[in-house]
mmCIF file with all atom_site columns, C-alpha atoms in Angstrom:
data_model
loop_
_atom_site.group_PDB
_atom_site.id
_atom_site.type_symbol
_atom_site.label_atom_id
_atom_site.label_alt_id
_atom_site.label_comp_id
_atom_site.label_asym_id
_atom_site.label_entity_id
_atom_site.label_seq_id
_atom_site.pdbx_PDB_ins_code
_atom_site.Cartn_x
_atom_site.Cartn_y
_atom_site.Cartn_z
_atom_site.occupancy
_atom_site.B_iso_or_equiv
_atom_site.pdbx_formal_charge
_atom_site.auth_seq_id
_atom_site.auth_comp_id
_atom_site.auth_asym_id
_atom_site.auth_atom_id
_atom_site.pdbx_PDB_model_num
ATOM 1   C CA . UNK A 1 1   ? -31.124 34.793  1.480  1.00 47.00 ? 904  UNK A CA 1
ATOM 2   C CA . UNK A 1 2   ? -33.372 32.603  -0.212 1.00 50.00 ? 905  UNK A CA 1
ATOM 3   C CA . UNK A 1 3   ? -30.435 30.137  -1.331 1.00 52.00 ? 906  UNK A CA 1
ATOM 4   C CA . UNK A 1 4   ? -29.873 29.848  2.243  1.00 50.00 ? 907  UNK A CA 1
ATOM 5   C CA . UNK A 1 5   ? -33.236 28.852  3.350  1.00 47.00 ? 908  UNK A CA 1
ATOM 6   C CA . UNK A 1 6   ? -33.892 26.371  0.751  1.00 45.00 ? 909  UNK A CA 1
ATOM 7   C CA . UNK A 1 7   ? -29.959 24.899  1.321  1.00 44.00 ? 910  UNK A CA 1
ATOM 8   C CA . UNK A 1 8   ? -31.496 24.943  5.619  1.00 45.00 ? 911  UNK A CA 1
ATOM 9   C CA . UNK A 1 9   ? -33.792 23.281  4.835  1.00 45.00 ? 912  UNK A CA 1
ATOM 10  C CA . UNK A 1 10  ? -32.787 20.670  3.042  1.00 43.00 ? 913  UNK A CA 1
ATOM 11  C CA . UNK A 1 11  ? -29.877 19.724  5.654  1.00 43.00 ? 914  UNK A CA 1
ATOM 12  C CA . UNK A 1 12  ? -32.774 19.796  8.407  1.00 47.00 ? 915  UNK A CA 1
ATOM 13  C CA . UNK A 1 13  ? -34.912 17.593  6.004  1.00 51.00 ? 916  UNK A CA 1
ATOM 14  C CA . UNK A 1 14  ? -31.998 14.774  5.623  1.00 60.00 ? 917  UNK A CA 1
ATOM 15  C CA . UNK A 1 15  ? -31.541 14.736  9.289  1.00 69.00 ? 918  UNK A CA 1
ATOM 16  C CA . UNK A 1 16  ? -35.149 14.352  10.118 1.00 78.00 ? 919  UNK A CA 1
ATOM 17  C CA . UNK A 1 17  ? -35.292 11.147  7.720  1.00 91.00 ? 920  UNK A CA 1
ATOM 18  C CA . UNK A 1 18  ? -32.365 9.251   8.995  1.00 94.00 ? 921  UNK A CA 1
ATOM 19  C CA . UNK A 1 19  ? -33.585 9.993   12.769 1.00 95.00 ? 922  UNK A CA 1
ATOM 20  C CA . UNK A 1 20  ? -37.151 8.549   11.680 1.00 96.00 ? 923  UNK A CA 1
ATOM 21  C CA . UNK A 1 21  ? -35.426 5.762   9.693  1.00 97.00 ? 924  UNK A CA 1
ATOM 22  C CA . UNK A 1 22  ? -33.317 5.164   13.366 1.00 98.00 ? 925  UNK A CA 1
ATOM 23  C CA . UNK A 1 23  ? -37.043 5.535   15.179 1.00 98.00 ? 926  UNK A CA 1
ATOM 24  C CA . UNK A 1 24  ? -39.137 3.434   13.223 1.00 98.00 ? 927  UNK A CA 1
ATOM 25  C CA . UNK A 1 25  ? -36.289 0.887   12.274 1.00 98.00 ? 928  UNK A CA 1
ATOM 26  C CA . UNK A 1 26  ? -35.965 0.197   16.314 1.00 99.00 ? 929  UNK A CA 1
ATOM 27  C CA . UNK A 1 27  ? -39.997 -0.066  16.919 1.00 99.00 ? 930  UNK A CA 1
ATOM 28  C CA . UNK A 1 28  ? -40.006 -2.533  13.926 1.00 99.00 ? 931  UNK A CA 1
ATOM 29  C CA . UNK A 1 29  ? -37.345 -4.590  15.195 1.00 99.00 ? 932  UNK A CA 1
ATOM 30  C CA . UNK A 1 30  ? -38.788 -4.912  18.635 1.00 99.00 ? 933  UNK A CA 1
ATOM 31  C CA . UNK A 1 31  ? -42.238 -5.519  17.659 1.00 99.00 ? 934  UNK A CA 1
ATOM 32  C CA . UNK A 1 32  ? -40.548 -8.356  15.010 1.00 98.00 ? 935  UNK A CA 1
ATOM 33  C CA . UNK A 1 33  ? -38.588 -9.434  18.064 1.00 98.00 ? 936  UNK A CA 1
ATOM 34  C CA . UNK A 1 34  ? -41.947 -9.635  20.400 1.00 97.00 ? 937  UNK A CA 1
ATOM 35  C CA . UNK A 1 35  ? -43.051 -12.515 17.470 1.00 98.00 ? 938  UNK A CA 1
ATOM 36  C CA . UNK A 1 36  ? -40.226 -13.897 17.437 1.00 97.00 ? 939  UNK A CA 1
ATOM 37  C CA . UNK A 1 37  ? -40.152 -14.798 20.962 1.00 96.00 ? 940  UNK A CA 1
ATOM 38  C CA . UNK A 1 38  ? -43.765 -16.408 21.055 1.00 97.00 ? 941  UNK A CA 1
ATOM 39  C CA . UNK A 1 39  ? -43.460 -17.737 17.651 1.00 97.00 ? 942  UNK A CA 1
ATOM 40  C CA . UNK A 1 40  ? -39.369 -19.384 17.522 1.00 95.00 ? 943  UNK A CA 1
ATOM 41  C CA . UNK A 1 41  ? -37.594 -18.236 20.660 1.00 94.00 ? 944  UNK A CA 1
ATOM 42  C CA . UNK A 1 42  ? -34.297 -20.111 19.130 1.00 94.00 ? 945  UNK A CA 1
ATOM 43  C CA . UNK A 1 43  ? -34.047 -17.167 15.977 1.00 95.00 ? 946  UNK A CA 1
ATOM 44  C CA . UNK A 1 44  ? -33.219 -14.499 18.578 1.00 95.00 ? 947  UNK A CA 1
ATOM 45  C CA . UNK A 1 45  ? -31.870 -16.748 21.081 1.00 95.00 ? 948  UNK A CA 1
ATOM 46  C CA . UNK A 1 46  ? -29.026 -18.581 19.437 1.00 96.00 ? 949  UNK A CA 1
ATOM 47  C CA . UNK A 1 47  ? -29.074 -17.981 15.695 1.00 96.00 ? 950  UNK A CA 1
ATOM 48  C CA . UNK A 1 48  ? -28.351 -14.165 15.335 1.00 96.00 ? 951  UNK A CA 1
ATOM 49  C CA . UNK A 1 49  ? -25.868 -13.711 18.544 1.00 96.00 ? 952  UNK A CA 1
ATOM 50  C CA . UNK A 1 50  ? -23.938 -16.469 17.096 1.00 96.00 ? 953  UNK A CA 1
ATOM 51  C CA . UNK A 1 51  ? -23.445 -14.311 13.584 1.00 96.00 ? 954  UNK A CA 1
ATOM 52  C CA . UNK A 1 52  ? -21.191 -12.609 15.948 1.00 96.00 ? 955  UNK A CA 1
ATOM 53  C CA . UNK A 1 53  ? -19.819 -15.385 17.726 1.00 93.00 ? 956  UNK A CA 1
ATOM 54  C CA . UNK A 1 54  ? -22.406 -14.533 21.066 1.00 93.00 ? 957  UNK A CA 1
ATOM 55  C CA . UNK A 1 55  ? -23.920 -17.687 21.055 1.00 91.00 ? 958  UNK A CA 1
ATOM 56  C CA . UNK A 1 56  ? -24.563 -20.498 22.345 1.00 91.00 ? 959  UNK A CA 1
ATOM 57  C CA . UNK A 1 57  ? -25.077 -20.427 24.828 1.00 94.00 ? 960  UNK A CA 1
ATOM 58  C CA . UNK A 1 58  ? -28.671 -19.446 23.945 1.00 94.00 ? 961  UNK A CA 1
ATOM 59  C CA . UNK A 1 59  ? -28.955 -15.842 25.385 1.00 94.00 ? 962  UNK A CA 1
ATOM 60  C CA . UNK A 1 60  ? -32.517 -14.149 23.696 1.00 95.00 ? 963  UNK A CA 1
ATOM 61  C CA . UNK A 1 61  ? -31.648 -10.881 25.898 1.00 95.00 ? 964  UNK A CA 1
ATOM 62  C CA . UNK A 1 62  ? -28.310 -10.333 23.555 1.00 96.00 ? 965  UNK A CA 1
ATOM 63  C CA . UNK A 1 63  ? -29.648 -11.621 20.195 1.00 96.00 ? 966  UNK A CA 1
ATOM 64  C CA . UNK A 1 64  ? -32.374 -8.971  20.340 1.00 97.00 ? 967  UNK A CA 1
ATOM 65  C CA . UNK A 1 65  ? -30.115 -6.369  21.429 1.00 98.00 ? 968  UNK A CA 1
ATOM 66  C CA . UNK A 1 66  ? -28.155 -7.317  18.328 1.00 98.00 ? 969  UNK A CA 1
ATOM 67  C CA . UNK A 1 67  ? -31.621 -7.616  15.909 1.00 98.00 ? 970  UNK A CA 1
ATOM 68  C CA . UNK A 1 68  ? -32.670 -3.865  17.546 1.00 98.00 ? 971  UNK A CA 1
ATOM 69  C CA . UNK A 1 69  ? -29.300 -2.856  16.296 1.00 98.00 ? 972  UNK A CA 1
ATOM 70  C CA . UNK A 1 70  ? -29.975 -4.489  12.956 1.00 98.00 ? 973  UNK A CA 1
ATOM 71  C CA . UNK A 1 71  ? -33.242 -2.824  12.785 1.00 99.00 ? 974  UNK A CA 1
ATOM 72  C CA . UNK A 1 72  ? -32.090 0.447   13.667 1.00 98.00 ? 975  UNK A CA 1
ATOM 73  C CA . UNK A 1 73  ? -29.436 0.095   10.223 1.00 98.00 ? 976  UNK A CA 1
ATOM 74  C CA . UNK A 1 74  ? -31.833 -1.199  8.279  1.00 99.00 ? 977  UNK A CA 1
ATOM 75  C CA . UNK A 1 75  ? -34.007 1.737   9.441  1.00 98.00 ? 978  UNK A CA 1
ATOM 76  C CA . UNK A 1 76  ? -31.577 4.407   8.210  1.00 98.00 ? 979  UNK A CA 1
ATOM 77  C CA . UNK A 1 77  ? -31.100 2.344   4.818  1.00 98.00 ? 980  UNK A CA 1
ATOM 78  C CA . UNK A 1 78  ? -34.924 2.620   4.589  1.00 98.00 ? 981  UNK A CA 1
ATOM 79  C CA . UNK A 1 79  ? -34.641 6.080   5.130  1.00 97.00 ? 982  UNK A CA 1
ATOM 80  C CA . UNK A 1 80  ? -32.311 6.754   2.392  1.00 96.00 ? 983  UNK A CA 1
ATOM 81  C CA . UNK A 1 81  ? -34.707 4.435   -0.189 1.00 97.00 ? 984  UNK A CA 1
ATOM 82  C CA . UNK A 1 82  ? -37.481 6.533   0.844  1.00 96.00 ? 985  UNK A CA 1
ATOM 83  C CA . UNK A 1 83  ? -35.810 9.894   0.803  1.00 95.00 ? 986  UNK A CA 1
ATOM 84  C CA . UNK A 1 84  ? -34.436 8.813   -3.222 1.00 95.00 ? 987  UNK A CA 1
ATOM 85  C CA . UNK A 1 85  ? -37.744 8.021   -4.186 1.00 96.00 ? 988  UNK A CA 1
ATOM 86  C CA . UNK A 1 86  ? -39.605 10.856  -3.018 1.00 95.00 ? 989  UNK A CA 1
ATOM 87  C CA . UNK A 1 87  ? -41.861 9.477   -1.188 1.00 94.00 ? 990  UNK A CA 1
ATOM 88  C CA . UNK A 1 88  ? -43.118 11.392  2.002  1.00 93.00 ? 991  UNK A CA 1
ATOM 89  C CA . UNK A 1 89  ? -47.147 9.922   1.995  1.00 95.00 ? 992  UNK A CA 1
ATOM 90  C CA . UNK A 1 90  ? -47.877 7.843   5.292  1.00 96.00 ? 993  UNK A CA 1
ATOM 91  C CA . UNK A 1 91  ? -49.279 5.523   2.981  1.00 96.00 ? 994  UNK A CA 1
ATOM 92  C CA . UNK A 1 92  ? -46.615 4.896   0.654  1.00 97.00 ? 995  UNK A CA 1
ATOM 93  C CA . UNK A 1 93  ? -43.863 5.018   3.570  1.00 98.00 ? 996  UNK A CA 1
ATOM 94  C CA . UNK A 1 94  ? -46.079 2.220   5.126  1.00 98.00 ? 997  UNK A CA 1
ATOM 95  C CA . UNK A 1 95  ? -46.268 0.107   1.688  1.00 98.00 ? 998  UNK A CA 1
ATOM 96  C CA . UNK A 1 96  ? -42.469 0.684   0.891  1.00 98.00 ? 999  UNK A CA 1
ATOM 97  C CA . UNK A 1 97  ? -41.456 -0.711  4.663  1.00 98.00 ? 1000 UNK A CA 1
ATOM 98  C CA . UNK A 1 98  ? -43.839 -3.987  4.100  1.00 99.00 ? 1001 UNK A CA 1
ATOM 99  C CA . UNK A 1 99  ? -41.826 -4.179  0.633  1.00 99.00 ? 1002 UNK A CA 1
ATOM 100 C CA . UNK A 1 100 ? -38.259 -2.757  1.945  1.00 99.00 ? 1003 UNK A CA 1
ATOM 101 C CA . UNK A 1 101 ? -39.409 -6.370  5.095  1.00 99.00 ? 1004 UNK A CA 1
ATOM 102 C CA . UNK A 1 102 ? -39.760 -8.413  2.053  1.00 99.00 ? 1005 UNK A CA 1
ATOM 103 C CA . UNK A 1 103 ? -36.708 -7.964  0.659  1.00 99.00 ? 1006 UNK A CA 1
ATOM 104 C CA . UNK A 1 104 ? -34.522 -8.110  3.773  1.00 98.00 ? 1007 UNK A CA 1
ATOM 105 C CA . UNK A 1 105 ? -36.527 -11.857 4.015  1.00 99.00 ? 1008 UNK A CA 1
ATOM 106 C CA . UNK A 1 106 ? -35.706 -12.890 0.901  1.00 98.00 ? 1009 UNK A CA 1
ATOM 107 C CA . UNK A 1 107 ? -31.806 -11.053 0.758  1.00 98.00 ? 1010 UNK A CA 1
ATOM 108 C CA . UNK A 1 108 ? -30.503 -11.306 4.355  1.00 98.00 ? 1011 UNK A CA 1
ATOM 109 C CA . UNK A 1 109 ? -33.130 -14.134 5.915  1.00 98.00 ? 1012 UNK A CA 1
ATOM 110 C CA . UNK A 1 110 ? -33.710 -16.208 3.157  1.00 98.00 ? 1013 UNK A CA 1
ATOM 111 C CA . UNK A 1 111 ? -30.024 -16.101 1.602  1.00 98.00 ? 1014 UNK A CA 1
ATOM 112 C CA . UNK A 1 112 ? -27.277 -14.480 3.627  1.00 98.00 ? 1015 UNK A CA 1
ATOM 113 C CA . UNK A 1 113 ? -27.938 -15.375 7.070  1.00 97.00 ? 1016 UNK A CA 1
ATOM 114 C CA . UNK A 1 114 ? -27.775 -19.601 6.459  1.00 97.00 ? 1017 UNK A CA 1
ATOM 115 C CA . UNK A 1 115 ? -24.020 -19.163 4.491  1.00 98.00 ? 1018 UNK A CA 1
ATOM 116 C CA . UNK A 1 116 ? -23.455 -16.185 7.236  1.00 97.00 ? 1019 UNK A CA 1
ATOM 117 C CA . UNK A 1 117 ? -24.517 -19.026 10.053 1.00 97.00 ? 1020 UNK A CA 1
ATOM 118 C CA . UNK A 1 118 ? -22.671 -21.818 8.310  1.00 96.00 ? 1021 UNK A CA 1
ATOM 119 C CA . UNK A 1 119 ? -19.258 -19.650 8.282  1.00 96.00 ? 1022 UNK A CA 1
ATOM 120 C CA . UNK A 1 120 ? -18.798 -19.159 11.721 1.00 96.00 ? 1023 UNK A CA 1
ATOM 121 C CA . UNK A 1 121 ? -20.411 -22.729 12.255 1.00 94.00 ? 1024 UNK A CA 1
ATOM 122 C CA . UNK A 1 122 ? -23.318 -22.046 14.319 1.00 93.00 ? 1025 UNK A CA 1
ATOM 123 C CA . UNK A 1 123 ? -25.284 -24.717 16.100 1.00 90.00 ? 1026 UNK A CA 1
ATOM 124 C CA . UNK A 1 124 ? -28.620 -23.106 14.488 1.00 91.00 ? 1027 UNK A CA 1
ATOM 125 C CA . UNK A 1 125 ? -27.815 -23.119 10.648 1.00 92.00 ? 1028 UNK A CA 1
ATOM 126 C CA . UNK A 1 126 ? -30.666 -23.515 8.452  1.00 94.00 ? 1029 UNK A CA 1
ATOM 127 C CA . UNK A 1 127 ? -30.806 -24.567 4.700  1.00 94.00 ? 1030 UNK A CA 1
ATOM 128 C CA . UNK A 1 128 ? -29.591 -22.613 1.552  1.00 96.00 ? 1031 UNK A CA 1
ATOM 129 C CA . UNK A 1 129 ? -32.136 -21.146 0.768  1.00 97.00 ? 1032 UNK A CA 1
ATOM 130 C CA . UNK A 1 130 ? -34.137 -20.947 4.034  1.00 97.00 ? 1033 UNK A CA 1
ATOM 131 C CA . UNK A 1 131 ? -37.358 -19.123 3.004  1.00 98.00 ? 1034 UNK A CA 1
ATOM 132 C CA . UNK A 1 132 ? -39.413 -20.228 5.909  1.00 97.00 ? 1035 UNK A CA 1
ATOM 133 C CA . UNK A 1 133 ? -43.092 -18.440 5.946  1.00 98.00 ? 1036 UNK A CA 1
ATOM 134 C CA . UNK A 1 134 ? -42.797 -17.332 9.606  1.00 98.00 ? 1037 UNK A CA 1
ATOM 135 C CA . UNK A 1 135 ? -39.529 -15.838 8.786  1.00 98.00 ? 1038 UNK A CA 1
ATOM 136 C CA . UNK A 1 136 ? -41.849 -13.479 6.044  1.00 98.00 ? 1039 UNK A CA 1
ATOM 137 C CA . UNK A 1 137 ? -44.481 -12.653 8.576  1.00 99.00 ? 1040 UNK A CA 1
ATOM 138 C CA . UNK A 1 138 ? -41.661 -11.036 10.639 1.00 98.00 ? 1041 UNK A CA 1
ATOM 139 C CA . UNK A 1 139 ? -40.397 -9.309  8.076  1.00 99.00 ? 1042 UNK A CA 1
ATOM 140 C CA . UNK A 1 140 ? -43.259 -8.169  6.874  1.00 99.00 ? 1043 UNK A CA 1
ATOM 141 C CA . UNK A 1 141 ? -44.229 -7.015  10.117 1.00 99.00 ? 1044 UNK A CA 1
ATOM 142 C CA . UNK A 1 142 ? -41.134 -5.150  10.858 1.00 99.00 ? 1045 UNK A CA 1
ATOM 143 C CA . UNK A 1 143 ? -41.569 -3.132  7.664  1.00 99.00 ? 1046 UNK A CA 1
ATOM 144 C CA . UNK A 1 144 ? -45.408 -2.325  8.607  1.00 99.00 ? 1047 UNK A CA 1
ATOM 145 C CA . UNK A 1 145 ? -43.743 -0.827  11.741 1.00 99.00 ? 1048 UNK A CA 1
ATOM 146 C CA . UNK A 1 146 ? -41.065 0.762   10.551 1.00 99.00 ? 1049 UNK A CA 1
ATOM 147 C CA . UNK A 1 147 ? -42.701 2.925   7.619  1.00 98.00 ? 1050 UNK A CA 1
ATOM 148 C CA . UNK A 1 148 ? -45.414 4.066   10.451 1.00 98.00 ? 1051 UNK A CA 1
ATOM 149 C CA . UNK A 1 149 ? -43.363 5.070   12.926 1.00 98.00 ? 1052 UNK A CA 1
ATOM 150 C CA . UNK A 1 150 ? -40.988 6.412   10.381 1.00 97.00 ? 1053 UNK A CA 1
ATOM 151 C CA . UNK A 1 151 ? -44.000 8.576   8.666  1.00 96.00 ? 1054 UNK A CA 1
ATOM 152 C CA . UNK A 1 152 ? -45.384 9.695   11.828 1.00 96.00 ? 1055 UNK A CA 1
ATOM 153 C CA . UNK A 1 153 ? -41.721 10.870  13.250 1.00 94.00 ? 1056 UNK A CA 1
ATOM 154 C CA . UNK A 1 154 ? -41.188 12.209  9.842  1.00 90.00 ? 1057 UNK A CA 1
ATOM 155 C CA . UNK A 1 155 ? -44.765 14.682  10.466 1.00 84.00 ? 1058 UNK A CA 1
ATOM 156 C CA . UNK A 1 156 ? -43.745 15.224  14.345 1.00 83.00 ? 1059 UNK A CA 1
ATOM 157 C CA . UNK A 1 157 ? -40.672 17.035  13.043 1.00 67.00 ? 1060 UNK A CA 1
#
């Protein structure tokens, strides 16, 4: 009997994590989106719909459907990091998610998204490497978000 409650509740504690991963990966993508909008309307309007061929025409309503979708993966990913590494403190969930925004910047951002871009020969390429400092701040941002929301959905469970 006791096998079976520790084995319940690990299952239950896996599915929580994911599900705040999901949570806080979608508020820190819309939040990141919100920025984007005032700060370079052109990022979510033309440069991530076309990764998938979407744009142009610009269209901002699709590319942030497709960076909420994004965020939500990355979310779960973060989830996973977390969840590895033990860590279940608001505080540290909130420092990993600044550190987990830095290194989507510098990995997907900064590196994969110009050759990504230049592939499928998108209007809205940027250099190799394009480590532009606004780019950082919404990265940053988006990892602030998601490790609250995903500590605080993680606590509501």
């Amino acid at each position: 009997m006791s096998t079976e409650n520790v084995s319940a509740q690990r299952t239950a504690t896996g599915t929580t994590d994911w599900k705040a991963g999901v949570l806080g990966g979608i508020a820190g993508a819309l939040v990141m989106g919100g920025l984007m909008l005032v700060m370079n309307d052109a990022v979510l309007a033309v440069a991530i719909p076309s990764l998938y061929g979407l744009a142009p025409p610009a269209n901002p309503g699709l590319g942030l459907f497709v960076h909420v979708s994004h965020g939500a993966v990355l979310g779960v990913a973060f989830a996973g990091l977390a969840q590895a590494l033990s860590i279940r403190e608001t505080n540290r969930l909130v420092g990993l998610g600044v550190a987990w925004g830095v290194v989507i910047w510098i990995g997907l951002a900064a590196l994969l998204m110009p050759v990504w871009l230049d592939v499928v020969g998108s209007p809205a390429s940027p250099p190799l490497p394009n480590f532009a400092p606004p780019s950082l701040l919404w990265h940053v941002v988006y990892g602030l978000v998601l490790g609250l929301v995903a500590a605080v959905a993680k606590n509501q469970a």
